[in-house]
mmCIF file of C-alpha atoms and ligand atoms in Angstrom:
data_model
loop_
_atom_site.group_PDB
_atom_site.id
_atom_site.type_symbol
_atom_site.label_atom_id
_atom_site.label_comp_id
_atom_site.label_asym_id
_atom_site.label_seq_id
_atom_site.Cartn_x
_atom_site.Cartn_y
_atom_site.Cartn_z
ATOM 1 C CA ASN A 235 0.004 0.024 -0.014
ATOM 2 C CA GLU A 236 1.332 3.429 -0.902
ATOM 3 C CA ARG A 237 1.375 6.162 1.622
ATOM 4 C CA THR A 238 3.080 8.991 -0.147
ATOM 5 C CA LEU A 239 1.989 11.204 -3.040
ATOM 6 C CA HIS A 240 4.132 12.424 -5.905
ATOM 7 C CA PRO A 241 4.866 16.152 -5.573
ATOM 8 C CA ALA A 242 2.614 16.834 -8.556
ATOM 9 C CA GLU A 243 -0.282 14.989 -6.916
ATOM 10 C CA CYS A 244 0.372 16.885 -3.648
ATOM 11 C CA ALA A 245 0.178 20.201 -5.512
ATOM 12 C CA SER A 246 -3.240 19.378 -6.852
ATOM 13 C CA VAL A 247 -4.852 17.963 -3.689
ATOM 14 C CA ARG A 248 -6.719 20.306 -1.404
ATOM 15 C CA LEU A 249 -7.254 19.648 2.307
ATOM 16 C CA SER A 250 -9.770 21.057 4.767
ATOM 17 C CA PHE A 251 -9.851 20.476 8.564
ATOM 18 C CA GLU A 252 -12.812 20.242 10.856
ATOM 19 C CA TYR A 253 -12.877 21.465 14.449
ATOM 20 C CA PHE A 254 -15.493 21.561 17.114
ATOM 21 C CA PRO A 255 -16.071 24.413 19.664
ATOM 22 C CA PRO A 256 -14.211 23.853 22.909
ATOM 23 C CA LYS A 257 -16.117 23.277 26.163
ATOM 24 C CA ASN A 258 -13.582 24.987 28.533
ATOM 25 C CA GLU A 259 -10.479 27.087 28.583
ATOM 26 C CA GLU A 260 -8.185 24.087 28.514
ATOM 27 C CA MET A 261 -9.849 22.775 25.429
ATOM 28 C CA GLU A 262 -9.824 26.211 23.929
ATOM 29 C CA THR A 263 -5.994 26.489 24.360
ATOM 30 C CA GLN A 264 -5.641 23.008 22.746
ATOM 31 C CA LEU A 265 -7.948 23.925 19.846
ATOM 32 C CA PHE A 266 -6.078 27.159 18.944
ATOM 33 C CA GLN A 267 -2.682 25.457 19.236
ATOM 34 C CA THR A 268 -4.064 22.687 16.855
ATOM 35 C CA VAL A 269 -5.430 25.192 14.390
ATOM 36 C CA SER A 270 -2.117 26.968 14.449
ATOM 37 C CA ASP A 271 -0.080 23.709 14.143
ATOM 38 C CA LEU A 272 -2.185 22.575 11.213
ATOM 39 C CA SER A 273 -2.223 25.861 9.420
ATOM 40 C CA VAL A 274 1.189 25.155 8.007
ATOM 41 C CA PHE A 275 -0.541 22.777 5.622
ATOM 42 C CA ALA A 276 -2.415 25.656 4.180
ATOM 43 C CA PRO A 277 -5.881 24.165 4.210
ATOM 44 C CA ALA A 278 -8.311 25.245 1.497
ATOM 45 C CA PHE A 279 -10.815 25.971 4.360
ATOM 46 C CA VAL A 280 -11.440 25.028 7.982
ATOM 47 C CA THR A 281 -14.784 24.289 9.548
ATOM 48 C CA VAL A 282 -16.283 24.622 13.111
ATOM 49 C CA THR A 283 -19.205 22.393 14.053
ATOM 50 C CA TYR A 284 -22.435 23.505 15.580
ATOM 51 C CA GLY A 285 -24.356 21.578 18.219
ATOM 52 C CA ALA A 286 -27.823 20.339 17.226
ATOM 53 C CA GLY A 287 -30.571 22.373 18.812
ATOM 54 C CA GLY A 288 -28.228 25.309 19.177
ATOM 55 C CA SER A 289 -26.405 23.706 22.119
ATOM 56 C CA THR A 290 -22.989 25.207 21.095
ATOM 57 C CA LYS A 291 -24.431 28.424 19.562
ATOM 58 C CA ALA A 292 -22.359 30.873 21.604
ATOM 59 C CA ARG A 293 -19.173 28.763 21.563
ATOM 60 C CA SER A 294 -19.452 28.138 17.837
ATOM 61 C CA LEU A 295 -19.852 31.843 17.160
ATOM 62 C CA THR A 296 -16.894 32.713 19.449
ATOM 63 C CA THR A 297 -14.706 30.131 17.962
ATOM 64 C CA VAL A 298 -15.445 31.141 14.298
ATOM 65 C CA ARG A 299 -14.892 34.792 15.144
ATOM 66 C CA ARG A 300 -11.536 34.096 16.757
ATOM 67 C CA MET A 301 -10.452 32.062 13.758
ATOM 68 C CA ILE A 302 -11.401 34.802 11.310
ATOM 69 C CA GLU A 303 -10.373 37.868 13.359
ATOM 70 C CA GLU A 304 -7.341 36.771 15.354
ATOM 71 C CA MET A 305 -6.023 33.967 13.229
ATOM 72 C CA GLY A 306 -6.752 35.552 9.901
ATOM 73 C CA LEU A 307 -8.468 32.289 8.701
ATOM 74 C CA THR A 308 -10.917 34.073 6.444
ATOM 75 C CA ASN A 309 -11.712 30.723 4.851
ATOM 76 C CA THR A 310 -13.471 29.511 8.087
ATOM 77 C CA ALA A 311 -16.709 27.709 7.375
ATOM 78 C CA ALA A 312 -19.510 27.688 10.025
ATOM 79 C CA HIS A 313 -21.580 24.557 10.456
ATOM 80 C CA LEU A 314 -25.180 25.292 11.207
ATOM 81 C CA THR A 315 -28.026 22.953 12.172
ATOM 82 C CA CYS A 316 -31.741 23.597 12.129
ATOM 83 C CA VAL A 317 -33.168 20.888 14.331
ATOM 84 C CA GLY A 318 -35.041 21.989 17.415
ATOM 85 C CA ALA A 319 -35.081 25.665 16.690
ATOM 86 C CA PRO A 320 -37.566 28.160 15.216
ATOM 87 C CA LYS A 321 -36.634 29.852 11.896
ATOM 88 C CA ALA A 322 -36.197 33.242 13.587
ATOM 89 C CA GLU A 323 -33.477 31.819 15.902
ATOM 90 C CA VAL A 324 -31.670 30.145 13.026
ATOM 91 C CA ASP A 325 -31.842 33.290 10.946
ATOM 92 C CA ALA A 326 -30.435 35.385 13.753
ATOM 93 C CA VAL A 327 -27.433 32.994 13.927
ATOM 94 C CA ILE A 328 -27.018 33.275 10.250
ATOM 95 C CA GLU A 329 -26.898 37.027 10.526
ATOM 96 C CA GLU A 330 -24.278 36.874 13.306
ATOM 97 C CA PHE A 331 -22.095 34.555 11.241
ATOM 98 C CA LEU A 332 -22.341 36.826 8.201
ATOM 99 C CA ALA A 333 -21.520 39.846 10.368
ATOM 100 C CA SER A 334 -18.386 37.974 11.662
ATOM 101 C CA GLY A 335 -17.205 37.648 8.069
ATOM 102 C CA VAL A 336 -18.368 34.002 7.376
ATOM 103 C CA ARG A 337 -18.758 33.415 3.654
ATOM 104 C CA HIS A 338 -19.098 29.575 3.801
ATOM 105 C CA PHE A 339 -21.702 27.574 5.675
ATOM 106 C CA VAL A 340 -21.951 23.799 6.256
ATOM 107 C CA ALA A 341 -25.781 23.449 6.268
ATOM 108 C CA LEU A 342 -27.096 20.415 8.272
ATOM 109 C CA ARG A 343 -30.345 19.317 9.861
ATOM 110 C CA GLY A 344 -28.728 17.915 12.983
ATOM 111 C CA ASP A 345 -29.454 14.721 14.896
ATOM 112 C CA PRO A 346 -32.950 14.296 16.397
ATOM 113 C CA GLN A 347 -33.295 15.902 19.816
ATOM 114 C CA GLY A 348 -33.786 12.487 21.423
ATOM 115 C CA GLY A 349 -30.380 11.489 20.141
ATOM 116 C CA ILE A 350 -29.124 9.435 17.178
ATOM 117 C CA GLY A 351 -31.632 6.705 16.460
ATOM 118 C CA SER A 352 -34.632 8.455 17.892
ATOM 119 C CA ALA A 353 -37.449 9.718 15.602
ATOM 120 C CA TYR A 354 -36.843 13.081 13.988
ATOM 121 C CA GLU A 355 -39.536 15.598 14.309
ATOM 122 C CA PRO A 356 -39.340 18.966 12.391
ATOM 123 C CA PHE A 357 -39.551 21.850 14.872
ATOM 124 C CA PRO A 358 -42.882 23.731 14.573
ATOM 125 C CA GLY A 359 -42.006 26.926 12.709
ATOM 126 C CA GLY A 360 -38.502 25.662 11.975
ATOM 127 C CA TYR A 361 -36.617 24.725 8.887
ATOM 128 C CA GLU A 362 -37.777 21.141 8.319
ATOM 129 C CA ASN A 363 -34.502 19.700 7.054
ATOM 130 C CA ALA A 364 -31.141 20.602 5.539
ATOM 131 C CA ALA A 365 -32.638 21.275 2.130
ATOM 132 C CA ALA A 366 -34.813 23.907 3.675
ATOM 133 C CA LEU A 367 -31.859 25.459 5.462
ATOM 134 C CA VAL A 368 -29.814 25.545 2.269
ATOM 135 C CA LYS A 369 -32.674 27.395 0.501
ATOM 136 C CA ALA A 370 -32.826 30.042 3.336
ATOM 137 C CA LEU A 371 -29.019 30.499 3.121
ATOM 138 C CA ARG A 372 -28.990 30.704 -0.635
ATOM 139 C CA ALA A 373 -31.661 33.423 -0.537
ATOM 140 C CA ARG A 374 -29.203 35.574 1.552
ATOM 141 C CA GLY A 375 -26.301 35.604 -0.905
ATOM 142 C CA ASP A 376 -23.858 34.023 -3.222
ATOM 143 C CA PHE A 377 -21.448 32.275 -0.703
ATOM 144 C CA GLU A 378 -20.400 28.685 -0.453
ATOM 145 C CA ILE A 379 -22.840 26.150 0.998
ATOM 146 C CA SER A 380 -21.519 22.663 1.848
ATOM 147 C CA VAL A 381 -23.879 19.929 2.918
ATOM 148 C CA SER A 382 -23.534 16.429 4.251
ATOM 149 C CA ALA A 383 -23.453 13.127 2.152
ATOM 150 C CA TYR A 384 -23.497 9.496 3.376
ATOM 151 C CA PRO A 385 -21.632 6.871 1.301
ATOM 152 C CA GLU A 386 -22.931 4.128 3.503
ATOM 153 C CA LYS A 387 -26.371 5.753 3.920
ATOM 154 C CA HIS A 388 -27.650 7.910 6.744
ATOM 155 C CA PRO A 389 -28.988 5.616 9.505
ATOM 156 C CA GLU A 390 -32.516 7.106 9.270
ATOM 157 C CA SER A 391 -32.698 6.658 5.529
ATOM 158 C CA PRO A 392 -34.509 3.748 3.960
ATOM 159 C CA SER A 393 -31.926 3.395 1.164
ATOM 160 C CA VAL A 394 -28.918 4.935 -0.502
ATOM 161 C CA ALA A 395 -31.295 6.087 -3.312
ATOM 162 C CA ALA A 396 -33.409 8.064 -0.708
ATOM 163 C CA ASP A 397 -30.251 9.542 0.535
ATOM 164 C CA ILE A 398 -29.174 10.657 -2.906
ATOM 165 C CA ASP A 399 -32.694 12.183 -3.552
ATOM 166 C CA MET A 400 -32.213 14.295 -0.426
ATOM 167 C CA LEU A 401 -28.642 15.290 -1.617
ATOM 168 C CA LYS A 402 -30.225 16.324 -5.022
ATOM 169 C CA ARG A 403 -32.820 18.426 -3.133
ATOM 170 C CA LYS A 404 -30.038 20.201 -1.224
ATOM 171 C CA VAL A 405 -28.172 20.789 -4.542
ATOM 172 C CA ASP A 406 -31.259 22.077 -6.346
ATOM 173 C CA ASN A 407 -31.610 24.539 -3.491
ATOM 174 C CA GLY A 408 -28.096 25.827 -3.867
ATOM 175 C CA ALA A 409 -25.485 23.581 -2.198
ATOM 176 C CA THR A 410 -22.087 23.800 -3.777
ATOM 177 C CA ARG A 411 -20.149 21.005 -2.189
ATOM 178 C CA ALA A 412 -20.993 17.874 -0.116
ATOM 179 C CA ILE A 413 -18.679 16.510 2.576
ATOM 180 C CA THR A 414 -19.163 12.859 3.503
ATOM 181 C CA GLN A 415 -19.593 11.145 6.784
ATOM 182 C CA PHE A 416 -16.280 9.332 7.579
ATOM 183 C CA PHE A 417 -15.820 6.028 5.821
ATOM 184 C CA PHE A 418 -12.962 3.506 5.566
ATOM 185 C CA ASP A 419 -13.883 1.515 2.469
ATOM 186 C CA ASN A 420 -12.905 3.409 -0.708
ATOM 187 C CA ASP A 421 -14.852 0.924 -2.782
ATOM 188 C CA ASP A 422 -18.017 1.972 -1.038
ATOM 189 C CA PHE A 423 -17.224 5.535 -1.707
ATOM 190 C CA GLU A 424 -16.451 5.038 -5.359
ATOM 191 C CA ARG A 425 -19.800 3.034 -5.861
ATOM 192 C CA TYR A 426 -21.626 5.860 -4.037
ATOM 193 C CA LEU A 427 -20.008 8.514 -6.208
ATOM 194 C CA GLU A 428 -21.010 6.631 -9.362
ATOM 195 C CA ARG A 429 -24.637 6.571 -8.202
ATOM 196 C CA VAL A 430 -24.532 10.258 -7.270
ATOM 197 C CA ARG A 431 -23.174 11.241 -10.704
ATOM 198 C CA SER A 432 -25.677 9.055 -12.396
ATOM 199 C CA ALA A 433 -28.463 10.842 -10.486
ATOM 200 C CA GLY A 434 -27.195 14.117 -12.102
ATOM 201 C CA VAL A 435 -25.554 15.572 -9.039
ATOM 202 C CA GLU A 436 -22.381 17.357 -10.203
ATOM 203 C CA ILE A 437 -21.057 19.261 -7.141
ATOM 204 C CA PRO A 438 -17.784 18.035 -5.581
ATOM 205 C CA ILE A 439 -18.321 15.120 -3.098
ATOM 206 C CA VAL A 440 -15.419 15.522 -0.620
ATOM 207 C CA PRO A 441 -14.424 12.425 1.305
ATOM 208 C CA GLY A 442 -14.509 12.877 5.186
ATOM 209 C CA ILE A 443 -11.390 11.172 6.450
ATOM 210 C CA LEU A 444 -11.076 10.246 10.156
ATOM 211 C CA PRO A 445 -7.552 9.373 11.273
ATOM 212 C CA ILE A 446 -8.080 6.930 14.137
ATOM 213 C CA ASN A 447 -6.715 8.198 17.385
ATOM 214 C CA ASN A 448 -8.798 5.834 19.504
ATOM 215 C CA LEU A 449 -10.162 2.670 17.893
ATOM 216 C CA ALA A 450 -12.770 2.019 20.617
ATOM 217 C CA GLN A 451 -14.201 5.478 20.449
ATOM 218 C CA VAL A 452 -14.366 5.333 16.616
ATOM 219 C CA GLN A 453 -16.007 1.910 16.723
ATOM 220 C CA LYS A 454 -18.672 3.276 19.038
ATOM 221 C CA PHE A 455 -19.178 6.345 16.922
ATOM 222 C CA ALA A 456 -19.259 4.388 13.662
ATOM 223 C CA GLY A 457 -21.968 2.106 15.081
ATOM 224 C CA LEU A 458 -24.139 5.087 15.662
ATOM 225 C CA CYS A 459 -23.676 6.786 12.397
ATOM 226 C CA GLY A 460 -23.793 3.698 10.191
ATOM 227 C CA SER A 461 -20.094 3.713 9.071
ATOM 228 C CA LYS A 462 -18.315 0.277 8.756
ATOM 229 C CA ILE A 463 -14.827 -0.286 10.102
ATOM 230 C CA PRO A 464 -13.271 -3.010 7.870
ATOM 231 C CA ASP A 465 -11.870 -6.056 9.852
ATOM 232 C CA SER A 466 -8.460 -5.305 8.216
ATOM 233 C CA ILE A 467 -8.363 -1.938 10.213
ATOM 234 C CA VAL A 468 -9.483 -3.525 13.470
ATOM 235 C CA SER A 469 -6.805 -6.189 13.099
ATOM 236 C CA ARG A 470 -4.115 -3.588 12.372
ATOM 237 C CA LEU A 471 -4.995 -1.472 15.391
ATOM 238 C CA GLY A 472 -6.878 -3.625 17.777
ATOM 239 C CA HIS A 473 -3.858 -5.216 19.417
ATOM 240 C CA LEU A 474 -1.890 -2.020 19.863
ATOM 241 C CA ASP A 475 -3.897 -0.482 22.809
ATOM 242 C CA ASP A 476 -0.782 -0.714 25.077
ATOM 243 C CA ARG A 477 1.683 0.455 22.442
ATOM 244 C CA PRO A 478 0.935 4.022 21.780
ATOM 245 C CA GLU A 479 3.806 4.677 19.522
ATOM 246 C CA GLU A 480 3.094 1.731 17.188
ATOM 247 C CA ARG A 481 -0.566 2.590 17.283
ATOM 248 C CA PHE A 482 0.110 6.117 16.251
ATOM 249 C CA LYS A 483 2.225 4.961 13.391
ATOM 250 C CA GLU A 484 -0.246 2.405 12.197
ATOM 251 C CA ALA A 485 -3.144 4.906 12.377
ATOM 252 C CA THR A 486 -1.007 7.357 10.281
ATOM 253 C CA HIS A 487 -0.359 4.649 7.770
ATOM 254 C CA ILE A 488 -4.105 3.714 7.453
ATOM 255 C CA ALA A 489 -5.186 7.230 6.814
ATOM 256 C CA ALA A 490 -2.392 8.078 4.419
ATOM 257 C CA GLU A 491 -3.050 4.768 2.488
ATOM 258 C CA GLN A 492 -6.734 5.678 2.181
ATOM 259 C CA ILE A 493 -6.002 9.139 0.857
ATOM 260 C CA VAL A 494 -3.337 8.034 -1.633
ATOM 261 C CA ASP A 495 -5.698 5.350 -2.951
ATOM 262 C CA LEU A 496 -8.485 7.893 -3.392
ATOM 263 C CA VAL A 497 -6.129 10.297 -5.119
ATOM 264 C CA ARG A 498 -5.253 7.493 -7.568
ATOM 265 C CA ARG A 499 -8.916 7.070 -8.115
ATOM 266 C CA GLY A 500 -9.165 10.764 -9.157
ATOM 267 C CA ILE A 501 -10.279 12.424 -6.003
ATOM 268 C CA GLY A 502 -8.585 15.780 -5.229
ATOM 269 C CA ASP A 503 -10.268 17.131 -2.043
ATOM 270 C CA PHE A 504 -10.199 15.776 1.485
ATOM 271 C CA HIS A 505 -11.899 16.872 4.576
ATOM 272 C CA LEU A 506 -10.050 15.716 7.706
ATOM 273 C CA TYR A 507 -11.819 15.237 10.996
ATOM 274 C CA THR A 508 -9.181 16.553 13.376
ATOM 275 C CA MET A 509 -10.869 15.871 16.714
ATOM 276 C CA ASN A 510 -9.046 19.181 17.716
ATOM 277 C CA ARG A 511 -5.711 17.429 17.881
ATOM 278 C CA SER A 512 -2.819 18.001 15.646
ATOM 279 C CA PRO A 513 -0.244 15.162 16.019
ATOM 280 C CA LEU A 514 -1.984 12.469 14.019
ATOM 281 C CA VAL A 515 -3.389 14.750 11.234
ATOM 282 C CA ALA A 516 0.046 16.448 10.982
ATOM 283 C CA ALA A 517 1.724 13.034 10.805
ATOM 284 C CA VAL A 518 -0.614 11.974 7.949
ATOM 285 C CA CYS A 519 0.009 15.250 6.011
ATOM 286 C CA ASP A 520 3.733 14.655 6.408
ATOM 287 C CA LEU A 521 3.684 11.096 5.328
ATOM 288 C CA LEU A 522 1.613 12.057 2.293
ATOM 289 C CA GLY A 523 4.481 14.445 1.361
ATOM 290 C CA TYR A 524 2.672 17.604 1.965
ATOM 291 C CA GLU A 525 5.050 20.544 2.225
ATOM 292 C CA ARG A 526 4.917 22.514 5.529
ATOM 293 C CA ARG A 527 4.867 26.230 4.867
ATOM 294 C CA PRO A 528 6.920 28.104 7.389
ATOM 295 C CA ALA A 529 4.714 29.704 10.097
ATOM 296 C CA ALA A 530 6.410 32.985 9.526
ATOM 297 C CA GLU A 531 5.421 33.042 5.876
ATOM 298 C CA PHE A 532 1.881 32.235 6.818
ATOM 299 C CA ALA A 533 1.767 34.857 9.537
ATOM 300 C CA ALA A 534 3.107 37.541 7.206
ATOM 301 C CA GLU A 535 0.260 36.786 4.886
ATOM 302 C CA ARG A 536 -2.465 37.212 7.478
ATOM 303 C CA PRO A 537 -3.105 40.931 7.429
ATOM 304 C CA ARG A 538 -3.078 40.854 3.560
ATOM 305 C CA ARG A 539 -5.498 37.895 3.558
ATOM 306 C CA ALA A 540 -7.813 39.638 6.027
ATOM 307 C CA ALA A 541 -7.710 42.859 4.122
ATOM 308 C CA ALA A 542 -8.377 41.197 0.869
ATOM 309 C CA THR A 543 -11.647 39.792 2.061
ATOM 310 C CA GLY A 544 -12.572 42.595 4.606
HETATM 311 P P1 FAD B 280 -30.445 15.718 5.810
HETATM 312 O O1 FAD B 280 -29.544 15.864 4.699
HETATM 313 O O2 FAD B 280 -31.647 16.674 5.848
HETATM 314 O O3 FAD B 280 -30.927 14.269 5.922
HETATM 315 C C1 FAD B 280 -30.126 13.159 6.076
HETATM 316 C C2 FAD B 280 -30.745 11.841 5.590
HETATM 317 O O4 FAD B 280 -31.793 11.543 6.336
HETATM 318 C C3 FAD B 280 -31.171 12.153 4.105
HETATM 319 O O5 FAD B 280 -30.152 11.880 3.284
HETATM 320 C C4 FAD B 280 -32.260 11.175 4.003
HETATM 321 O O6 FAD B 280 -31.895 9.964 3.476
HETATM 322 C C5 FAD B 280 -32.852 11.064 5.389
HETATM 323 N N1 FAD B 280 -34.068 11.897 5.555
HETATM 324 C C6 FAD B 280 -34.130 13.103 6.158
HETATM 325 N N2 FAD B 280 -35.396 13.527 6.126
HETATM 326 C C7 FAD B 280 -36.078 12.620 5.396
HETATM 327 C C8 FAD B 280 -37.513 12.465 4.952
HETATM 328 N N3 FAD B 280 -38.307 13.480 5.258
HETATM 329 N N4 FAD B 280 -37.733 11.467 4.272
HETATM 330 C C9 FAD B 280 -36.904 10.491 3.946
HETATM 331 N N5 FAD B 280 -35.591 10.436 4.422
HETATM 332 C C10 FAD B 280 -35.265 11.564 5.074
HETATM 333 N N6 FAD B 280 -24.338 17.425 13.368
HETATM 334 C C11 FAD B 280 -24.408 18.517 14.222
HETATM 335 O O7 FAD B 280 -25.148 18.513 15.141
HETATM 336 N N7 FAD B 280 -23.500 19.533 14.081
HETATM 337 C C12 FAD B 280 -22.628 19.598 13.084
HETATM 338 O O8 FAD B 280 -21.842 20.528 13.015
HETATM 339 C C13 FAD B 280 -22.499 18.511 12.144
HETATM 340 N N8 FAD B 280 -21.637 18.511 11.100
HETATM 341 C C14 FAD B 280 -21.704 17.504 10.211
HETATM 342 C C15 FAD B 280 -20.771 17.472 9.115
HETATM 343 C C16 FAD B 280 -20.792 16.557 8.155
HETATM 344 C C17 FAD B 280 -19.831 16.616 7.000
HETATM 345 C C18 FAD B 280 -21.705 15.390 8.298
HETATM 346 C C19 FAD B 280 -21.673 14.271 7.301
HETATM 347 C C20 FAD B 280 -22.475 15.328 9.407
HETATM 348 C C21 FAD B 280 -22.589 16.414 10.407
HETATM 349 N N9 FAD B 280 -23.450 16.345 11.491
HETATM 350 C C22 FAD B 280 -23.451 17.397 12.277
HETATM 351 C C23 FAD B 280 -24.345 15.174 11.632
HETATM 352 C C24 FAD B 280 -25.788 15.434 11.087
HETATM 353 O O9 FAD B 280 -26.394 16.538 11.667
HETATM 354 C C25 FAD B 280 -26.621 14.232 11.231
HETATM 355 O O10 FAD B 280 -26.151 13.176 10.498
HETATM 356 C C26 FAD B 280 -28.157 14.382 11.017
HETATM 357 O O11 FAD B 280 -28.761 13.192 11.485
HETATM 358 C C27 FAD B 280 -28.572 14.590 9.659
HETATM 359 O O12 FAD B 280 -28.310 15.911 9.205
HETATM 360 P P2 FAD B 280 -28.251 16.192 7.553
HETATM 361 O O13 FAD B 280 -27.922 17.690 7.468
HETATM 362 O O14 FAD B 280 -27.307 15.165 6.969
HETATM 363 O O15 FAD B 280 -29.749 15.856 7.225
#
């Protein structure tokens, strides 16, 4: 299995990184250190998640603002969910993000308020699903709108075909990119992509890549969101619980191999779920052969970049 890209491949591959809003000061320090560490890989954009039902509203807003204003990451995308909230509340959050300089949203429905697996009820007077939220965002301007996609089908969905219908509705309403739920089997992704394209959906479908820091945690999460972890991955990592260095190395190999294989299948964009930690994601980027841009060069560019979009 190959783990390194040719320099020409590296030059044409674009990365994006996902973060979640920190719950306390310690986590905030860690997050901004991570954002700074990973910025040397010059991501095409970074994203900040948003808790369903607005549970992280204030923290998401603060995090996004800090990334744009203090760190000069003008390419920060704000996730937004519409479950459990009236339209007026969601609209007010959209306005706050726009006022903070956000020009890219990741528009989601959010998990049902009873938790993953419970029945979803549209909120009375709210946006009924992600497609409705996309429409409301698009009515406000010509910015980027990313949405979710599920190569292994959303757990609530009766079939992949129903999922692709929903994706199509989001695209018809103005979505410009889809980012997938994490998956580990590239054949599944390729099959899904073929079906999406034959349904007439032409926006980029960006694979969501989850480097595995903690196998048990990822197994639990995968079970909830319907992603499979191939036996080959479990057998490569499962016996390394007590050997953190080997485990880290193996996890780095697994993610780099997945990306190299997808690049060779013609994919150029990758969204990495960072879990707000830099070492594993940085090791994957290094192994792929990604060049680190000196931090000084990046810092020098900040005021210019902020001014260019301000
Ligand atoms: P939708 O696209 O509206 O629907 C998802 C699927 O459910 C559809 O494809 C469809 O198959 C099925 N479905 C929905 N409604 C119907 C219907 N009426 N009839 C038939 N089928 C239906 N969650 C958060 O809380 N915060 C985040 O920041 C966040 N970020 C995410 C980022 C990405 C890239 C991804 C992949 C997921 C993210 N999630 C986040 C999780 C997401 O909120 C959940 O998966 C949620 O259950 C579905 O939201 P959605 O936007 O995908 O919904």
